[in-house]
Coordinates of C-alpha atoms and ligand atoms in Angstrom, one line a residue:
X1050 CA -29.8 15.4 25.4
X1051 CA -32.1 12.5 25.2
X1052 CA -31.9 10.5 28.2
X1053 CA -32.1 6.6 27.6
X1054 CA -34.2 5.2 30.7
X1055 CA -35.0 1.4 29.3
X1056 CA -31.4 0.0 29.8
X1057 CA -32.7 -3.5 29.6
X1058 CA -31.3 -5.1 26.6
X1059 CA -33.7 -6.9 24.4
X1060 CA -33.0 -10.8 25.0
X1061 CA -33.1 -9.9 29.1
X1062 CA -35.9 -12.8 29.3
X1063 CA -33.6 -15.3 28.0
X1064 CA -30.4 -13.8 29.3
X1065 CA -30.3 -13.6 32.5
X1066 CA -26.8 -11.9 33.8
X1067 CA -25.6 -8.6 31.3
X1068 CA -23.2 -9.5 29.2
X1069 CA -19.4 -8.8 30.9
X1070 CA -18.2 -5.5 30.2
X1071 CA -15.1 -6.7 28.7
X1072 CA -17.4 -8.4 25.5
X1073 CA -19.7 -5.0 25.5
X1074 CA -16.4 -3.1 24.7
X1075 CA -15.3 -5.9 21.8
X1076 CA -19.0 -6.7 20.6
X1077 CA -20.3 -3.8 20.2
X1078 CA -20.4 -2.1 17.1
X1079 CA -22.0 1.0 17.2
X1080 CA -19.3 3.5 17.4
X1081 CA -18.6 2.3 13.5
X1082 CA -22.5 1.4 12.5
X1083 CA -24.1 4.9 13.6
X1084 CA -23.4 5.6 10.1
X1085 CA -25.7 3.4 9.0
X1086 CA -28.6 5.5 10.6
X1087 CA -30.4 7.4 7.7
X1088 CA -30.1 4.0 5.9
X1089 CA -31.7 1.8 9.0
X1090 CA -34.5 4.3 9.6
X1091 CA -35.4 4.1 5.8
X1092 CA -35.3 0.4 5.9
X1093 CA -37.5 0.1 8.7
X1094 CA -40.0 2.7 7.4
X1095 CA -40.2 0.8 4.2
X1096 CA -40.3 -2.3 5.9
X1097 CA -43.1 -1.3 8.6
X1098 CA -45.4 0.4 5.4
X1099 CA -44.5 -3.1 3.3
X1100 CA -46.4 -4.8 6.6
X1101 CA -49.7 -2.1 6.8
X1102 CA -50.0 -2.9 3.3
X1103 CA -49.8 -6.8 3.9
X1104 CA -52.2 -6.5 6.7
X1105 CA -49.8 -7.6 9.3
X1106 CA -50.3 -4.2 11.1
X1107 CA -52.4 -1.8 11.5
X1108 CA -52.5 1.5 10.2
X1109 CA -52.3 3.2 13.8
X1110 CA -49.4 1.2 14.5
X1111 CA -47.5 1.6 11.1
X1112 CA -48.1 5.7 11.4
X1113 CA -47.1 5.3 14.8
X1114 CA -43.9 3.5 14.4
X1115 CA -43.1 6.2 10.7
X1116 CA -43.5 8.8 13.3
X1117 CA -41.4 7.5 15.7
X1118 CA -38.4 6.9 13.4
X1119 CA -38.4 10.3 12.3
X1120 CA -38.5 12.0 15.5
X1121 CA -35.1 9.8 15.7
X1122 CA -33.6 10.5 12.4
X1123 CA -34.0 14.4 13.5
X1124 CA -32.6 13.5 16.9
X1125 CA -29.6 11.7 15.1
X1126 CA -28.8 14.2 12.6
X1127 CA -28.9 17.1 15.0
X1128 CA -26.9 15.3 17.4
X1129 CA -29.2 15.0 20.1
X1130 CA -29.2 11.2 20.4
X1131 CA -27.7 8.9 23.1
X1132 CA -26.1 6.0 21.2
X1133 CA -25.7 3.1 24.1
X1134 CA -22.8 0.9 23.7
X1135 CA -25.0 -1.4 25.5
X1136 CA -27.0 -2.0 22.5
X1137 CA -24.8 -3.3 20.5
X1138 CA -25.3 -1.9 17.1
X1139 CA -27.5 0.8 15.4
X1140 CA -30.5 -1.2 14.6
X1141 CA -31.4 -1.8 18.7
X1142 CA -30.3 1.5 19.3
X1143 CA -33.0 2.8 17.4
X1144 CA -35.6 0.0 18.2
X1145 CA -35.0 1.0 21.7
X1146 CA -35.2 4.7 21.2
X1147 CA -38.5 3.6 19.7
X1148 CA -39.8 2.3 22.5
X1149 CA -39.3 5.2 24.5
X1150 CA -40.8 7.6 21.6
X1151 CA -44.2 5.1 21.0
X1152 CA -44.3 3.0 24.1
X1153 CA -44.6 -0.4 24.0
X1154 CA -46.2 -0.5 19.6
X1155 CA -42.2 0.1 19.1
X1156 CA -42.9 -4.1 19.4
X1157 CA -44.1 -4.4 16.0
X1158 CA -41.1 -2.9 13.7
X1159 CA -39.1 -6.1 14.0
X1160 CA -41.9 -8.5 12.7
X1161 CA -40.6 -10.8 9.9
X1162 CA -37.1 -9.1 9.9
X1163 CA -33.5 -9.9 11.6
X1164 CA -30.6 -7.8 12.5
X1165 CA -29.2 -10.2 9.9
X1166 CA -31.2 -9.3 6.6
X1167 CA -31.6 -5.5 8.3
X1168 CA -27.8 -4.7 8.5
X1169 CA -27.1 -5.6 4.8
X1170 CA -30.3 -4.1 3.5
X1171 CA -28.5 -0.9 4.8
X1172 CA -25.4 -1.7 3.9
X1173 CA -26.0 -2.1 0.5
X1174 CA -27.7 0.8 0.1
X1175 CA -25.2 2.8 1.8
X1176 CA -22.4 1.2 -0.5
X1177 CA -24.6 2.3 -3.6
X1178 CA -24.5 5.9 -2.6
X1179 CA -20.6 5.8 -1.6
X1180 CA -20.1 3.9 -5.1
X1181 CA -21.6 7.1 -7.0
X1182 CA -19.9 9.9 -5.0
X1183 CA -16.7 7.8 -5.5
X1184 CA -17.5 8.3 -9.2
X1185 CA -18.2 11.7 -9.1
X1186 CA -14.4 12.0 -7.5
X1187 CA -13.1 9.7 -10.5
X1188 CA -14.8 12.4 -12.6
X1189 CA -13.0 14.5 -10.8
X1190 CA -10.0 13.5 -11.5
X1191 CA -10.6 12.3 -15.3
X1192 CA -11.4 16.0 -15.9
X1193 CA -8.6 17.9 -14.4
X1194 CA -6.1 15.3 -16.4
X1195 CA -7.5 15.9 -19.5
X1196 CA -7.0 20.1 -18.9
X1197 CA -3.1 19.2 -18.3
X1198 CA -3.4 17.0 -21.3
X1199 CA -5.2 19.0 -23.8
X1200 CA -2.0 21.8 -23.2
X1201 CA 0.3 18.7 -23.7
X1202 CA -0.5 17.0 -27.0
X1203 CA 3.1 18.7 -28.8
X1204 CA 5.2 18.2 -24.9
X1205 CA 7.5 15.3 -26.2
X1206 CA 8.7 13.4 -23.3
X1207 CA 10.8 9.8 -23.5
X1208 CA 8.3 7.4 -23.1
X1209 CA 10.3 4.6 -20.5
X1210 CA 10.1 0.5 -20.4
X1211 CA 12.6 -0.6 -17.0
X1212 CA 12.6 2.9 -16.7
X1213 CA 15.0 3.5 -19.5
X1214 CA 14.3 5.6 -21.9
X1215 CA 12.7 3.3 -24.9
X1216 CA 10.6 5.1 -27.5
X1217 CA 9.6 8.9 -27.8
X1218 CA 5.9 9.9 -27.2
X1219 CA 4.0 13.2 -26.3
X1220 CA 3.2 13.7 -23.0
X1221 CA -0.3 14.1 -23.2
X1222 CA -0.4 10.5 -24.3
X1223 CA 1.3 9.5 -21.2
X1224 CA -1.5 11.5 -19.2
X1225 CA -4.6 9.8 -21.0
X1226 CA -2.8 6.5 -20.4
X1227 CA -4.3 7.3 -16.8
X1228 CA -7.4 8.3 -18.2
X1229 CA -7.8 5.0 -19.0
X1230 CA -7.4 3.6 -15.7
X1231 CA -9.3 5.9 -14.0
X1232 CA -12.3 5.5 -16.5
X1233 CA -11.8 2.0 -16.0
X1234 CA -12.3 2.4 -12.0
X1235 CA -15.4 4.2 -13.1
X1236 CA -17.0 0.9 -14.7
X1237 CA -16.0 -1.4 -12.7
X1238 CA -17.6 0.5 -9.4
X1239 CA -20.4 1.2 -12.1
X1240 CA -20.9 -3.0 -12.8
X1241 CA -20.5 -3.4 -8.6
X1242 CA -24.1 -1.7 -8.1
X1243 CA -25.9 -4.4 -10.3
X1244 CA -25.3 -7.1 -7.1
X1245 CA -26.2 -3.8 -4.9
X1246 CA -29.8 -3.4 -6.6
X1247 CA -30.5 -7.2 -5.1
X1248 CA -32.8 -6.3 -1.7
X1249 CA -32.1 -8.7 0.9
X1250 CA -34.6 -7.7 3.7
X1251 CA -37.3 -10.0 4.3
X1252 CA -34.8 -13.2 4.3
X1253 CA -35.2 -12.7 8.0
X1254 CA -32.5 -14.4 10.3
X1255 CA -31.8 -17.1 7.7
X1256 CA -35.0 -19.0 6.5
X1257 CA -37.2 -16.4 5.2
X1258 CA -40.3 -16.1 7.0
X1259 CA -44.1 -17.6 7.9
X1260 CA -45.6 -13.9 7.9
X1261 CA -46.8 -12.9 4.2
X1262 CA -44.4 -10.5 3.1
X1263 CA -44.3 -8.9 -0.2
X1264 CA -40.4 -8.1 -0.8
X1265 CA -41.4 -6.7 -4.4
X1266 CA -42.8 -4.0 -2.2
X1267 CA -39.7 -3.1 -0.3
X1268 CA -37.5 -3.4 -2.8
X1269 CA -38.8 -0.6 -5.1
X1270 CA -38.9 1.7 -2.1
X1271 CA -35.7 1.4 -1.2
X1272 CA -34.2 1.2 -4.7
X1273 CA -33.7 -2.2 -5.2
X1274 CA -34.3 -4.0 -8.3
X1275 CA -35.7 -7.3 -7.4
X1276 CA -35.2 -9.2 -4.3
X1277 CA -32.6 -11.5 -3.5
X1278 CA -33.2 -15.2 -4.6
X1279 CA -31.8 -17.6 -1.7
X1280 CA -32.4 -16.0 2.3
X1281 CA -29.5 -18.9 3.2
X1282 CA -27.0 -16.7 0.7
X1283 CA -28.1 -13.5 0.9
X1284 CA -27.5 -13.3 5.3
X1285 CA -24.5 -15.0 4.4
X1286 CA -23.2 -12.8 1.3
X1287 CA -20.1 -10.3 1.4
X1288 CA -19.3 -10.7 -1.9
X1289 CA -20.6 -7.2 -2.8
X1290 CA -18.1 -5.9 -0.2
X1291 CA -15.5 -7.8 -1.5
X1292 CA -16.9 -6.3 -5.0
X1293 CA -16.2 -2.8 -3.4
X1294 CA -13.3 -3.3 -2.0
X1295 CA -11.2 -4.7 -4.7
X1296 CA -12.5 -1.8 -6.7
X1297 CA -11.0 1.0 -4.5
X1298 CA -8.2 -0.9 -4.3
X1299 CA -7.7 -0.9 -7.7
X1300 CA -8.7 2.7 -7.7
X1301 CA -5.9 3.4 -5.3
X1302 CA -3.1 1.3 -6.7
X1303 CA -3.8 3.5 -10.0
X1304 CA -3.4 6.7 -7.8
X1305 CA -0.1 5.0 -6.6
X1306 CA 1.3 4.7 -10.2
X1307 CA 0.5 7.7 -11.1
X1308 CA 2.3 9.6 -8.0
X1309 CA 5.3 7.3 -7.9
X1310 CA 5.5 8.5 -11.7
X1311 CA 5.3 12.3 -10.3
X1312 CA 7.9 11.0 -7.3
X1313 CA 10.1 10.0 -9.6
X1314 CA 10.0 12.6 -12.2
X1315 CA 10.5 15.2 -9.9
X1316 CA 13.4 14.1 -8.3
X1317 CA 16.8 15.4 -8.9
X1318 CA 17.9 13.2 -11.4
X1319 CA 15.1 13.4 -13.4
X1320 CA 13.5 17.1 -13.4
X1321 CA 11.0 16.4 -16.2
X1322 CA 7.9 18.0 -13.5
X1323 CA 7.8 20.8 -10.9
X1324 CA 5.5 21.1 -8.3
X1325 CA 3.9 24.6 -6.7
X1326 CA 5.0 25.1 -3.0
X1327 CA 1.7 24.9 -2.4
X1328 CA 1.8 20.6 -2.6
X1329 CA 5.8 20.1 -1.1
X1330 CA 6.9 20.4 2.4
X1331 CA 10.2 21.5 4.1
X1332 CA 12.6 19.3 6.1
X1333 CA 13.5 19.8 9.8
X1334 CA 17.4 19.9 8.8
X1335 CA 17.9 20.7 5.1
X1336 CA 16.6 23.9 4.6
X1337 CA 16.8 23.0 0.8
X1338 CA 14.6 20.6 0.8
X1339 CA 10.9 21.0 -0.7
X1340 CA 9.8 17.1 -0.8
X1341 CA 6.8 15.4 -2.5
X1342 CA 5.1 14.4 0.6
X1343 CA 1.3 14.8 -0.3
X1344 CA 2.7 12.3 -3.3
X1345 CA 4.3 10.0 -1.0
X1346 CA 1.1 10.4 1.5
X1347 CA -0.8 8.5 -1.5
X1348 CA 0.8 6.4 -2.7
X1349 CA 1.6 4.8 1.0
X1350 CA -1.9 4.7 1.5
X1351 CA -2.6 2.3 -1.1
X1352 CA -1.1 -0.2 1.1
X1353 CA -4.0 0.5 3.7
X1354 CA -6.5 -0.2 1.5
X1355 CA -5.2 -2.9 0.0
X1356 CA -4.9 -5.0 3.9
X1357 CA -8.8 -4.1 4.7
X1358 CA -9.3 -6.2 1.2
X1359 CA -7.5 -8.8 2.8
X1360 CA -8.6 -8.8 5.8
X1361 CA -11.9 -8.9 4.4
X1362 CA -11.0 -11.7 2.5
X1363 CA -9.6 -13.6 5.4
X1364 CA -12.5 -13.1 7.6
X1365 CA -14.8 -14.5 4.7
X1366 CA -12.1 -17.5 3.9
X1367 CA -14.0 -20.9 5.1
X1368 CA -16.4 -19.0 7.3
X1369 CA -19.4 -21.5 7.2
X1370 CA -23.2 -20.3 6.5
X1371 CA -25.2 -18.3 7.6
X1372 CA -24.6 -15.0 9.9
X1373 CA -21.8 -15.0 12.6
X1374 CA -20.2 -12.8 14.5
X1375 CA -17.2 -12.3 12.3
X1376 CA -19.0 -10.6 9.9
X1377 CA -19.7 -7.6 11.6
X1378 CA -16.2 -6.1 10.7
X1379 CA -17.5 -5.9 7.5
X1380 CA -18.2 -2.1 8.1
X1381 CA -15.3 -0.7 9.7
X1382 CA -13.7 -2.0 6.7
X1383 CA -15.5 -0.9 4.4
X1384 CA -15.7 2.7 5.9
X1385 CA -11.5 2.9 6.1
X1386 CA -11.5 1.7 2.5
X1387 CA -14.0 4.4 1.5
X1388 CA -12.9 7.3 3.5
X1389 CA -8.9 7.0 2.4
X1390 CA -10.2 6.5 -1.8
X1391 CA -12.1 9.7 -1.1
X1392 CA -10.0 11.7 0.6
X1393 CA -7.3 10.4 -1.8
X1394 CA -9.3 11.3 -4.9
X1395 CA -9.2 14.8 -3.4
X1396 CA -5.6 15.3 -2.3
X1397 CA -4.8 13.7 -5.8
X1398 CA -7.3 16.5 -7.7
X1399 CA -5.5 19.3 -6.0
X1400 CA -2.0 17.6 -6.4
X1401 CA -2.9 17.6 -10.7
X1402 CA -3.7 21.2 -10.4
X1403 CA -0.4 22.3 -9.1
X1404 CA 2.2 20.0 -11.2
X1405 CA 3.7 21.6 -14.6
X1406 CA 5.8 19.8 -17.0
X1407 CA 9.7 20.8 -17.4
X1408 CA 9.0 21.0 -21.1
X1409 CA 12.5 21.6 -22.0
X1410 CA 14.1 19.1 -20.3
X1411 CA 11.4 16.6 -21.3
X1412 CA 12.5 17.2 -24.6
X1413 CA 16.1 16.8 -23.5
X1414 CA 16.0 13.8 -21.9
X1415 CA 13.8 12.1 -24.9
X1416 CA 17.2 12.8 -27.2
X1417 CA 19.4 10.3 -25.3
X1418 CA 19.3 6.8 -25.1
X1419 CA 19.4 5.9 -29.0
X1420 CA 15.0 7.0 -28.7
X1421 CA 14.9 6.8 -32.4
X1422 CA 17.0 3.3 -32.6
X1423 CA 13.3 1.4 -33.4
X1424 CA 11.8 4.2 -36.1
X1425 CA 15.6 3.5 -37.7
X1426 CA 14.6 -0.1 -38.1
X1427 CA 11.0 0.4 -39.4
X1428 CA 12.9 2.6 -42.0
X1429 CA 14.8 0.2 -43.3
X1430 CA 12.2 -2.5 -43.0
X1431 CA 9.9 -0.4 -45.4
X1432 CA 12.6 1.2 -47.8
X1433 CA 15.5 -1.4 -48.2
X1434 CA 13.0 -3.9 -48.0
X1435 CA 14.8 -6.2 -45.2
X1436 CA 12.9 -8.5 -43.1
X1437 CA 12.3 -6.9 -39.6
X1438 CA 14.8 -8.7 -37.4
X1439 CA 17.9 -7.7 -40.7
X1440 CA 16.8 -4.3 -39.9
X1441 CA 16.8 -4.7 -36.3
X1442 CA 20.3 -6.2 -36.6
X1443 CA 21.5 -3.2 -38.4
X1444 CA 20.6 -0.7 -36.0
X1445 CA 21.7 -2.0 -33.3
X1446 CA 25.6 -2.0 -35.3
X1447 CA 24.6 1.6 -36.4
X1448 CA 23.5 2.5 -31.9
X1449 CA 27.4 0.3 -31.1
X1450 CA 28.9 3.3 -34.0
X1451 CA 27.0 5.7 -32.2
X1452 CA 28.3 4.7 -28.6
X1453 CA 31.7 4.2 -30.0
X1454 CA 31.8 7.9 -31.4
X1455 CA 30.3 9.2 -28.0
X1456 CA 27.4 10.8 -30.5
X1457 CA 23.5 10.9 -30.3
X1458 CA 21.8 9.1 -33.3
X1459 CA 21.0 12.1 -35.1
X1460 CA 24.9 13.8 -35.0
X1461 CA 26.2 10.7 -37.0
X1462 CA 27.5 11.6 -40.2
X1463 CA 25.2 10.0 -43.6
X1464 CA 29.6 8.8 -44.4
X1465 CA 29.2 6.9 -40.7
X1466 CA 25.6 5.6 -41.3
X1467 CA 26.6 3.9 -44.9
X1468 CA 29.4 2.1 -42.9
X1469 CA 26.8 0.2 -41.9
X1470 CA 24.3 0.5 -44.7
X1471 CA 25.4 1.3 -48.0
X1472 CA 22.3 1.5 -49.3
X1473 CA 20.9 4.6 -47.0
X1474 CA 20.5 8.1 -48.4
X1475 CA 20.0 11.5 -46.7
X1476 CA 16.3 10.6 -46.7
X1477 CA 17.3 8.8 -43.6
X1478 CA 18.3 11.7 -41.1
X1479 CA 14.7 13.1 -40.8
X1480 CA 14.2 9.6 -38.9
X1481 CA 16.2 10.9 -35.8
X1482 CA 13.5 13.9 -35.5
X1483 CA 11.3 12.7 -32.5
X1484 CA 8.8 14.6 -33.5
X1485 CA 8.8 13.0 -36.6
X1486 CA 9.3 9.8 -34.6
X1487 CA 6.0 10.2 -32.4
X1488 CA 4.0 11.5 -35.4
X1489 CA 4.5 8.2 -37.5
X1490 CA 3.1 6.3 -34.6
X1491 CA -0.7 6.5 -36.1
X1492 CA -2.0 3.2 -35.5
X1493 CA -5.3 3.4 -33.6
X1494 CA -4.1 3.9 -30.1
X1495 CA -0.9 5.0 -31.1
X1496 CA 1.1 8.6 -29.7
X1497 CA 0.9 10.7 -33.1
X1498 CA -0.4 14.0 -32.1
X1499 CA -3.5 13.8 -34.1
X1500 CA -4.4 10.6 -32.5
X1501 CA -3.7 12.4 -28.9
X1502 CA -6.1 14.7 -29.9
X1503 CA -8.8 13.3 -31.1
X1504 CA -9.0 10.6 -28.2
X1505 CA -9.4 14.3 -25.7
X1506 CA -11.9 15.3 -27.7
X1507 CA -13.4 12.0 -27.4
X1508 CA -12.9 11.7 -23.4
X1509 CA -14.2 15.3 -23.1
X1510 CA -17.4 14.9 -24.8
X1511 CA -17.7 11.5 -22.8
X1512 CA -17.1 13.3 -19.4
X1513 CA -19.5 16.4 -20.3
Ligands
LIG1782 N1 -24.4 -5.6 14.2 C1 -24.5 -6.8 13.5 C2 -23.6 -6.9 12.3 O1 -23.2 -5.9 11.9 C3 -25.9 -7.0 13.0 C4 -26.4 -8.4 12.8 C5 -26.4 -9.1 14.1 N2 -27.0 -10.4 14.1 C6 -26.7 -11.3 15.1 N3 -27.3 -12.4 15.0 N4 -25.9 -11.1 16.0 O2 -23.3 -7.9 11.8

């Protein structure tokens, strides 16, 4: 193990007594920023070749210091490194390892930087990578509900509003309904990396600086598009984590739906899903039991990720500028936030490759209710040309017969139907069919089967 002799920290001059132990244990942060590492030793190599090329350094100095930071990336990744609470946070870790490595040249990294435009700079570029494997999980997820869907497209389910049965459609649609979502999440953390491209180092602690820095420089090695415009926002910015946050959120409150949908549908009462043994668990008492756990795992998560937002929010809420303390939470949140969305995306994948629909009792539950009360008013509406609401009015009398006689839609008698209506034929009992019912639904968006279809086909050859 590396031993760290200099155990001086860096404002010692100004500072005369170390700071008491009970504030090193609340103030520093390293324990959460280490993660930051690769990210701070790129910044800083970028940032020391951005000053060689200005001509605030020299060459020997710059190599010095590239070599330096190397040695301590290899000493980070292969666990060999010391981290001092000491030094607060990841970026005097390192500068301080530097110093041991180079000697006293270790001096020279910090010129025309702060801790304040250094911890962002590797922030956001952390958040960009995070964003894209976070989309590759989306991906993920798109892909494996479009395989359930794609067997689905004739699986006729009741499609629910209050969570009574309403109108029928075919399960597949119900699927690509969270297709949607989820290829919604994938856009929105898509449009979050635009703010990420903006490269804040070089605003310094707050002002910018005298030295003659060329942020164009730094900006295309580490990525960035263009630097940002004002150093009084950009130290003071967390809008991007905000950005990120909200987005998992969102993420995660669609993973929610989805498995309080699975909760429910595989309950007792409903039936319409099973679930392999390989995603239940057993209870301590009933030896019946096999409960949706993993489901319910999820879904309560949401709720985590949904306080770091607003705790996030509240730390930011009439915080004045530029950099304080309270901003250095920033990370641990954003790491919770990150590390439940991915480890939910996973559990979720997994959790879609063990579900299989009850097709048979899908198909029984979509019969009750009066499902085919609305296609019995559209049918009247287009061949006994009444105005909607007459026709609505009429099947509702026509649903009362139905209750009254204890029968399903479809078992009354034409005799019992022309009680109501005069006017109807036997043209009208092929209404009742549901799978008549969802195939008349062709309106662009709509549940017919053909329309099912072609929208996989269109999500497939997106997600290829
Ligand atoms: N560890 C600090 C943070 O994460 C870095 C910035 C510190 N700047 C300062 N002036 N204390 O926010």
């Amino acid at each position: 193990m590396t031993k760290n002799k200099n155990n001086k920290t860096i404002w010692d001059t100004r500072i005369k007594s170390s700071t008491s132990s009970l504030f090193q244990k609340i103030g520093s942060s390293i324990d959460i920023d280490k993660r930051l590492y690769r990210e701070d030793i790129k910044g800083s190599i970028a940032h020391v070749e951005m000053l060689f090329k200005q001509k605030i350094i020299s060459f020997k100095i710059k190599n010095k210091i590239v070599f330096g930071l190397n040695k301590i990336e290899k000493e980070i990744s292969s666990n060999k490194f010391q981290f001092n609470k000491k030094y607060e946070d990841i970026h005097i870790n390192i500068e301080k390892r530097l110093f041991q490595i180079i000697g006293d040249e270790a001096g020279y990294v910090h010129t025309a930087r702060s801790r304040n435009d250094q911890v962002i700079t590797d922030l956001k570029i952390w958040l960009r990578s995070a964003t894209k494997k976070i989309n590759v999980s989306i991906d993920k997820i798109i892909k494996s509900t479009l395989k359930i869907a794609e067997k689905n497209i004739d699986t006729i389910m009741p499609g629910f509003t209050h969570l009574k049965n309403a109108q029928a459609i075919s399960f597949a649609h119900y699927l690509m309904a969270y297709v949607e979502m989820f290829s919604r999440d994938k856009k929105r953390f898509k449009n979050s990396l635009e703010n990420l491209y903006e490269n804040p180092l070089g605003v310094a602690a707050l002002t910018g600086t005298s030295f003659n820095i060329d942020r164009n420089y730094t900006s295309r090695k580490l990525g960035f598009k263009k630097p940002t415009n004002n150093s009084v926002d950009t130290v003071s910015d967390r809008d991007f984590v905000l950005d990120f946050l909200y987005s998992v959120s969102l993420c995660s409150m669609h993973i929610s739906r989805i498995t309080e949908e699975l909760i429910i549908w595989n309950s007792e009462g409903f039936k319409l899903i099973n679930l392999s043994d390989k995603i239940v668990t057993g209870s301590s008492i009933m030896p019946q039991k096999k409960n949706p756990d993993l489901l319910e795992y999820l879904r309560g998560k949401t709720g985590s990720v949904y306080g770091n937002l607003f705790s996030m929010l509240t730390i930011l809420k009439g915080l004045p500028l530029s950099y304080f303390k309270d901003l250095q939470d920033d990370k641990e949140i954003i790491f919770k936030s990150n590390d439940i969305l991915i480890n939910s995306l996973e559990i979720f994948d997994e959790i879609l490759k063990n579900i299989t629909p009850n097709k048979k009792r899908m198909f029984e539950l979509a019969n009750l209710g009066y499902i085919t009360a609305t296609d019995l008013a559209d049918y009247l509406v287009k061949n006994h040309s009444m105005s909607f609401r007459k026709a609505y009015q009429k099947t509702a009398s026509i649903v009362n017969l139905a209750e009254k006689k204890k029968k399903n839609l479809d078992k009354l008698t034409l005799e019992e139907l022309k009680k109501i209506e005069p006017k109807l034929t036997n043209d009208v009992l092929k209404i009742f069919d549901l799978k008549t019912s969802i195939n008349s639904k062709k309106s662009y968006g709509g549940t017919s089967f053909d329309n099912v279809k072609s929208m996989i086909t269109k999500y497939k050859k997106y997600n290829d």
